CSV table of C-alpha atoms in Angstrom, one decimal:
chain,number,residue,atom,x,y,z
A,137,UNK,CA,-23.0,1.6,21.8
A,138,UNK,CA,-22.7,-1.8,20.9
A,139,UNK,CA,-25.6,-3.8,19.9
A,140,UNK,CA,-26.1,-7.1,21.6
A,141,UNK,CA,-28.2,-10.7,20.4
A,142,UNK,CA,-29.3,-12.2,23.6
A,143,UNK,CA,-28.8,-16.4,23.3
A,144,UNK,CA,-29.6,-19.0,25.9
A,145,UNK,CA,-26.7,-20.1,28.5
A,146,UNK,CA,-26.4,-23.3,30.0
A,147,UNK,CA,-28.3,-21.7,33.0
A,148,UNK,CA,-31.4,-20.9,30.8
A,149,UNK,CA,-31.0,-17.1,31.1
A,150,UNK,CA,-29.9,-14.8,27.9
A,151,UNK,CA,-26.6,-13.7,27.8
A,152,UNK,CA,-25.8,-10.8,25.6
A,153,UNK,CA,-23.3,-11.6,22.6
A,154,UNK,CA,-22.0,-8.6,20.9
A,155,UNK,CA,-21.6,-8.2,17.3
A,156,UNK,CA,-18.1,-7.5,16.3
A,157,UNK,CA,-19.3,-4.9,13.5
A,158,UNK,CA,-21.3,-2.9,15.4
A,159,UNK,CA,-19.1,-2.2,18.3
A,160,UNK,CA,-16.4,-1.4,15.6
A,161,UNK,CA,-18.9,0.8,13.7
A,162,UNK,CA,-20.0,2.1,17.1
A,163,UNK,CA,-16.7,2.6,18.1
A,164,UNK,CA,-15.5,5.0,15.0
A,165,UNK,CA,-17.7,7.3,15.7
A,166,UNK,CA,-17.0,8.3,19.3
A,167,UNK,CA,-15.5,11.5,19.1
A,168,UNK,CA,-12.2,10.5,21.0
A,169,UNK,CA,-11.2,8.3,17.6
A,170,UNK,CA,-12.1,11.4,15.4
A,171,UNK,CA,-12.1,14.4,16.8
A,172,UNK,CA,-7.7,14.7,17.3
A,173,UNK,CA,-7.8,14.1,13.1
A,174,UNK,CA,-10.4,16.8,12.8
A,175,UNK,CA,-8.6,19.2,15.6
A,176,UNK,CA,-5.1,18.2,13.6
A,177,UNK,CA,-6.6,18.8,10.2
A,178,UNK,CA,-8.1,22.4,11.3
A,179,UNK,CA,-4.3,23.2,12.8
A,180,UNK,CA,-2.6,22.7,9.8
A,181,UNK,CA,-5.4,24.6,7.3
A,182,UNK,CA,-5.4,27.4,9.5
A,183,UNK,CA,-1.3,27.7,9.6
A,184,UNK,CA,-1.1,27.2,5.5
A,185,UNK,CA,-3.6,29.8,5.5
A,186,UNK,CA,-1.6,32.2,7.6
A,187,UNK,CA,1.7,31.6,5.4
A,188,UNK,CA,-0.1,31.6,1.9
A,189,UNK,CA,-1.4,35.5,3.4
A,190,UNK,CA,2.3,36.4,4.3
A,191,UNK,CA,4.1,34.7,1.6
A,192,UNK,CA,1.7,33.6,-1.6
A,193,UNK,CA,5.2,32.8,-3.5
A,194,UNK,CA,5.6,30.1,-0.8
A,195,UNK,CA,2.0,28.5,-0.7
A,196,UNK,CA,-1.3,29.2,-2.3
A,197,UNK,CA,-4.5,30.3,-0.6
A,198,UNK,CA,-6.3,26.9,-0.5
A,199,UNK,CA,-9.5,28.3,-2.1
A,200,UNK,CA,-7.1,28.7,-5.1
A,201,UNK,CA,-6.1,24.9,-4.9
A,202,UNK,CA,-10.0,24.3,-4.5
A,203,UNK,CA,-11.0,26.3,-7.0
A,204,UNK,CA,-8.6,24.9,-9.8
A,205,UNK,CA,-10.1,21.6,-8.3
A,206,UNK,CA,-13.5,22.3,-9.3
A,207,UNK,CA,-13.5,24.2,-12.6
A,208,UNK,CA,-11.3,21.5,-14.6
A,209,UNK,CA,-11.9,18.1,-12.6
A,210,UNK,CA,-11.8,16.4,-16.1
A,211,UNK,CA,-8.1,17.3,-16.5
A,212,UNK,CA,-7.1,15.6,-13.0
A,213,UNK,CA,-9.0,12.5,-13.3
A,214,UNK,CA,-7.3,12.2,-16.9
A,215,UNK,CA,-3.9,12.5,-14.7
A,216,UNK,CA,-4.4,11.1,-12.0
A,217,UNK,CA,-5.6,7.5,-14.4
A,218,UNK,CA,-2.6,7.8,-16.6
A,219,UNK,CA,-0.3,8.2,-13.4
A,220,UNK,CA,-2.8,5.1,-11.1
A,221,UNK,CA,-2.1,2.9,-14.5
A,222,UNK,CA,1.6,3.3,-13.8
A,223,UNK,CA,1.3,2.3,-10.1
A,224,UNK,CA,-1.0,-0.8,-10.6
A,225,UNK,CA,1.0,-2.4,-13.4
A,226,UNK,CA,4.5,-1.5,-11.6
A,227,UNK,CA,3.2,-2.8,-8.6
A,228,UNK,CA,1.7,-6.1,-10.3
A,229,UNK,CA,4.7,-6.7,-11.9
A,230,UNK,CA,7.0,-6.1,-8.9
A,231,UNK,CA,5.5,-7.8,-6.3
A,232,UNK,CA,4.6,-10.1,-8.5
A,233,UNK,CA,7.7,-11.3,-9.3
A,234,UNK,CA,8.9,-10.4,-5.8
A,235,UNK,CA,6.3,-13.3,-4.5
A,236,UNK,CA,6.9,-15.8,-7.0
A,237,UNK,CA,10.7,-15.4,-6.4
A,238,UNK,CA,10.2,-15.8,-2.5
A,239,UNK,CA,8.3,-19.0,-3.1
A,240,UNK,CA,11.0,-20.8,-4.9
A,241,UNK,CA,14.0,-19.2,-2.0
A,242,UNK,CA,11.4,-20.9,0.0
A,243,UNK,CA,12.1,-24.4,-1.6
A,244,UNK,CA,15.3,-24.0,-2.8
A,245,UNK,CA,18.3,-22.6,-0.1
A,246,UNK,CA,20.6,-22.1,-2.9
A,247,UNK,CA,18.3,-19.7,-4.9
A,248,UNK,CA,17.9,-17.7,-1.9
A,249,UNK,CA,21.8,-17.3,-1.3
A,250,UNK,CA,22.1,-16.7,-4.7
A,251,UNK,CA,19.0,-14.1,-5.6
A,252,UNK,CA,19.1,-12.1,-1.9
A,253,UNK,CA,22.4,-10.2,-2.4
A,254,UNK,CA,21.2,-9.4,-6.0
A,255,UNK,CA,18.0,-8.0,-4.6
A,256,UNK,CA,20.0,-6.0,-2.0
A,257,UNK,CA,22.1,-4.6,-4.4
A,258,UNK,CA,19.4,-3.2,-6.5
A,259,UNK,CA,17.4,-2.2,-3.5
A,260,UNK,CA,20.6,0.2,-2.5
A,261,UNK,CA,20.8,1.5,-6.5
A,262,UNK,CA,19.4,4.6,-7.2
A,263,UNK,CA,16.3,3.5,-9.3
A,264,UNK,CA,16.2,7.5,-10.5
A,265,UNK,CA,19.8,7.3,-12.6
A,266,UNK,CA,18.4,4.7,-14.5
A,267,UNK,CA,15.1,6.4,-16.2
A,268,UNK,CA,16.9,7.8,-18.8
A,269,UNK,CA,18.5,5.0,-19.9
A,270,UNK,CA,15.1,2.8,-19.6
A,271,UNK,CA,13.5,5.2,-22.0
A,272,UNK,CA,16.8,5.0,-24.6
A,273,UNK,CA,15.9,0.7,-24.1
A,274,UNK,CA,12.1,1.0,-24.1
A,275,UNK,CA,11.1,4.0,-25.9
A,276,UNK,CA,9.0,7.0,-24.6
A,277,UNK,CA,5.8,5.3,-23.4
A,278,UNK,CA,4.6,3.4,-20.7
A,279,UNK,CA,7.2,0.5,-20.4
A,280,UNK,CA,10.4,2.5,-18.6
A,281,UNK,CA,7.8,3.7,-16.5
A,282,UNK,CA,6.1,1.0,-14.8
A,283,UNK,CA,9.8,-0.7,-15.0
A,284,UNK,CA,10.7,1.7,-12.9
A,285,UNK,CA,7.6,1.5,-10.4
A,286,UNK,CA,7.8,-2.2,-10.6
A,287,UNK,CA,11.5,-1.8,-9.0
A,288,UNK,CA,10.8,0.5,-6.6
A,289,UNK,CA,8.4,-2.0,-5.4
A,290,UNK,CA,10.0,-5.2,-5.8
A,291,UNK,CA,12.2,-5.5,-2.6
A,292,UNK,CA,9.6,-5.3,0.5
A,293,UNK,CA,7.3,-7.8,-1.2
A,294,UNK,CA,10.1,-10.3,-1.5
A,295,UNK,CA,11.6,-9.7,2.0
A,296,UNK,CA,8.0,-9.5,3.6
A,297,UNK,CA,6.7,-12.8,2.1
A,298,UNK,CA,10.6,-14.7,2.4
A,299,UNK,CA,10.4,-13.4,6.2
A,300,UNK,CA,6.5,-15.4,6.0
A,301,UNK,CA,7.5,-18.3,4.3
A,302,UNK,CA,10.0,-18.7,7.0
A,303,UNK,CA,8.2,-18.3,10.2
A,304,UNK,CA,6.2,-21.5,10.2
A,305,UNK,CA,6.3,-22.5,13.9
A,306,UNK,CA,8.3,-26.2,14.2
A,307,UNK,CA,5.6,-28.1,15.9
A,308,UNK,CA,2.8,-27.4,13.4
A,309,UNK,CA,5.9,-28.9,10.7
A,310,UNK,CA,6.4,-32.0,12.9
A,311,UNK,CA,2.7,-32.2,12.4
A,312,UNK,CA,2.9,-32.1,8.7
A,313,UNK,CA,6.0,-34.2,8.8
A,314,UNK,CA,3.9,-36.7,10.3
A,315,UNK,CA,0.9,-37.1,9.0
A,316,UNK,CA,3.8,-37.0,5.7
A,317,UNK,CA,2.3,-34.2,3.6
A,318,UNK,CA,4.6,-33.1,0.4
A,319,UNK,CA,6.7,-30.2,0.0
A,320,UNK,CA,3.7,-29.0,-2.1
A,321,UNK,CA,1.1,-29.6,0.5
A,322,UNK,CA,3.3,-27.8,3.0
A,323,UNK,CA,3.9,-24.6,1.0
A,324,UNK,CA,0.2,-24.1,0.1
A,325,UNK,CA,-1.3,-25.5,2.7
A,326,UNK,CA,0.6,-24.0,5.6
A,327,UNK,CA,3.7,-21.8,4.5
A,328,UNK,CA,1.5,-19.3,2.4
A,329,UNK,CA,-0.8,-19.3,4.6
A,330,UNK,CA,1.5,-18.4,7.5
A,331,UNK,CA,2.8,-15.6,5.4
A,332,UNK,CA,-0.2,-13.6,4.4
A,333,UNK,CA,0.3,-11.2,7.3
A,334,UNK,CA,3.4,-10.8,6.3
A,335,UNK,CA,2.2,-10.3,2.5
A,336,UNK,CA,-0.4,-7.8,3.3
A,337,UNK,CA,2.2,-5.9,5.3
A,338,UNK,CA,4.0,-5.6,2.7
A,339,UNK,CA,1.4,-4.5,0.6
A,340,UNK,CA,0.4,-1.5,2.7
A,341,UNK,CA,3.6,-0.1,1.9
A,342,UNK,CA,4.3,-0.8,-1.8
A,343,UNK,CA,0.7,0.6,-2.6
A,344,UNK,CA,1.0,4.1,-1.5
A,345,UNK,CA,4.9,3.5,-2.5
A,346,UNK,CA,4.2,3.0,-5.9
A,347,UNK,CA,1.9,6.2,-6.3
A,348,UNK,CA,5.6,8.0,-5.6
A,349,UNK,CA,7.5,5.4,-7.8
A,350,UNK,CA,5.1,6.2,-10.8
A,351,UNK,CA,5.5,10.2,-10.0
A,352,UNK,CA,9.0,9.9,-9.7
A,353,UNK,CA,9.2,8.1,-13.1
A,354,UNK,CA,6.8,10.7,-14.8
A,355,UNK,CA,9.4,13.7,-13.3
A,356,UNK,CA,12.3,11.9,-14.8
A,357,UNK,CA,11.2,9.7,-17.7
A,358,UNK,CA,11.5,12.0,-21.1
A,359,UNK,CA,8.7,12.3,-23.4
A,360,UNK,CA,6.0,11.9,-20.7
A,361,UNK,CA,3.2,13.9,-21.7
A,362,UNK,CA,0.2,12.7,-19.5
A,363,UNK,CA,0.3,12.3,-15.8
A,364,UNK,CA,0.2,14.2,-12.3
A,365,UNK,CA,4.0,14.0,-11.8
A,366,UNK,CA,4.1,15.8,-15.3
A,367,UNK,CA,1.6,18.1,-14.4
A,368,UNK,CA,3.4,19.1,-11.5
A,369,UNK,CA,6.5,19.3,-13.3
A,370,UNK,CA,5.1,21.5,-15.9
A,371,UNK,CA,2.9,23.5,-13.6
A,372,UNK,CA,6.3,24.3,-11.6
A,373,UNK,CA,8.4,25.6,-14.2
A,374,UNK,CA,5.8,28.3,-15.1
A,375,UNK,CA,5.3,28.9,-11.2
A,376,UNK,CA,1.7,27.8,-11.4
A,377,UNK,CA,1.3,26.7,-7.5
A,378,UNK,CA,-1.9,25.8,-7.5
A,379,UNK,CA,-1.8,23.3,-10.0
A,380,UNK,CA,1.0,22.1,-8.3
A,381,UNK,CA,-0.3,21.6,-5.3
A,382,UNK,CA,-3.4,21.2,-6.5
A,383,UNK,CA,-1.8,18.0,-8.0
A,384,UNK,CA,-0.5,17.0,-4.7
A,385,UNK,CA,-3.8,16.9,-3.1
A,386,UNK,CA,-4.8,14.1,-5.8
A,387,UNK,CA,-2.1,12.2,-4.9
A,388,UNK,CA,-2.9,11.9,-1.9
A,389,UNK,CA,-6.5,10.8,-2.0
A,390,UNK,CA,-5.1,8.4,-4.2
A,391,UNK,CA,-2.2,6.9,-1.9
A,392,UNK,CA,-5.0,7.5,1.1
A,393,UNK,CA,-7.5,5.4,-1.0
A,394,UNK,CA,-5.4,2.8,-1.6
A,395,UNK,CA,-4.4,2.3,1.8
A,396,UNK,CA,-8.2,2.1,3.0
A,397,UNK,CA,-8.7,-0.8,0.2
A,398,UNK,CA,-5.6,-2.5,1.8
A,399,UNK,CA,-6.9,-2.1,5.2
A,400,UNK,CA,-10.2,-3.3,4.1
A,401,UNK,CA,-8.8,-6.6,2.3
A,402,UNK,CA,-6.2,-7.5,5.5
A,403,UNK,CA,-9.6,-7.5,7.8
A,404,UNK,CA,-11.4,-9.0,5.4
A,405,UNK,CA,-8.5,-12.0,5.1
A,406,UNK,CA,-6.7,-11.7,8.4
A,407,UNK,CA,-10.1,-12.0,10.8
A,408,UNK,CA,-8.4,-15.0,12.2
A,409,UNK,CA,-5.1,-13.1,13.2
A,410,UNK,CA,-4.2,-12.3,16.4
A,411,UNK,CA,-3.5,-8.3,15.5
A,412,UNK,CA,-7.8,-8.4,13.7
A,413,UNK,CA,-8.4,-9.8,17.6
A,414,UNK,CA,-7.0,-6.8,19.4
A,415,UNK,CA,-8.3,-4.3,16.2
A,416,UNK,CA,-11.5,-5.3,17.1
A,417,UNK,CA,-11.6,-6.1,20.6
């Protein structure tokens, strides 16, 4: 129920104002917003536990993925930091790069038509063929890794934020234009902010896409020796399954976590947007 603050109207009487937190609070709990995630969640235990009974070679009993869980929780957190590391710095140095470049197509049309079909081209290139040769350039730690992340990455941040540079409305520019504000004044004070929707958007996706860049690396990047993804790709070749999935289920708490800190920064930056209006309304 929401909670309401009465205030004076022009008539003299209290009208109720309601406070935007508490009807969202209020509103997460109804069961209606919970209940089919609970009701899905319950489905999907009960059918792993029905196949892991028929076929354990297929799936493990999910008390044996909890179990491993519990009794070494040190050895997953170790893991699961050396593989987060990965994603962070891949995904600092991608989009990164991938904003700084959007701001200068911005400005400069010829650097656009000059940098997008490069962009493409490595978007469409198998990021996977070119670990090995990354760890031949860059040796056997870190580096090949988080290049490879930091690729993976790169291309929605730089068409998210080009696509928000761009889609400045034309009247608020004539008002710019006349009140004769610089190219500088235009791009900070009114081009990046236009494309922070756009930018958050983006990073929604590259977060929890980096978790899987950084795995991906750690499967095929030699000489790893720390990680989940080699965790999972040792557990698997000794046909260990509940490391592996117990592995999995790290993962993603992790990609689930960083989407909730997304989610929690857009609303927290976008309260002005019309898609935070019809969240919360």
């Amino acid at each position: 129920m929401a909670t309401t603050t009465p205030v004076r109207s022009r008539s003299g009487g209290a009208a109720p104002v309601r406070r935007r937190g508490a009807r969202t609070h209020g509103s997460a709990l109804r069961p209606g917003v919970w209940l089919p995630t609970a009701v899905a969640v319950l489905l999907v235990g009960l059918a792993w536990s029905a196949i892991a009974a028929d076929q354990p070679y297929l799936l493990p009993p999910l008390a044996e993925v909890g179990a491993i869980l519990v009794e070494d929780p040190l050895l997953f957190l170790a893991n699961a930091w050396s593989t987060l590391s990965i994603a962070l710095l891949g995904v600092a140095c991608g989009a990164g790069t991938a904003f700084f470049l959007a701001l200068l197509m911005s400005e400069i049309p010829v650097l656009r038509r000059a940098i997008m079909p490069l962009a493409v081209v490595l978007n469409v290139t198998p990021v996977v063929a070119l670990a090995p040769a990354l760890v031949v350039a860059f040796g056997f730690g870190m580096a090949p890794k988080v290049i490879v992340t930091a690729i993976i990455t790169f291309f929605p941040v730089l068409i998210n934020v080009t696509t928000g540079l761009r889609s400045v409305s034309v009247p608020v520019l004539h008002v710019f234009s006349t009140l004769h504000a610089s190219r500088m004044e235009v791009l900070l004070r009114l081009r990046v902010p236009s494309s922070l929707p756009y930018t958050l958007a983006a990073l929604r996706v590259v977060f929890p896409l980096s978790i899987v860049g950084a795995v991906v690396a750690e499967f095929v990047a030699a000489g790893s020796s720390s990680g989940l993804g080699t965790m999972i790709r040792n557990a698997a070749a000794t046909a260990r399954l509940e490391y592996v999935y117990a592995a999995v289920a790290c993962l993603a708490v992790m990609g689930v976590l960083m989407l909730a800190l997304i989610t929690i920064l857009e609303r927290r930056l976008l309260f002005w947007h019309e898609s935070q209006q019809r969240t919360t309304s």
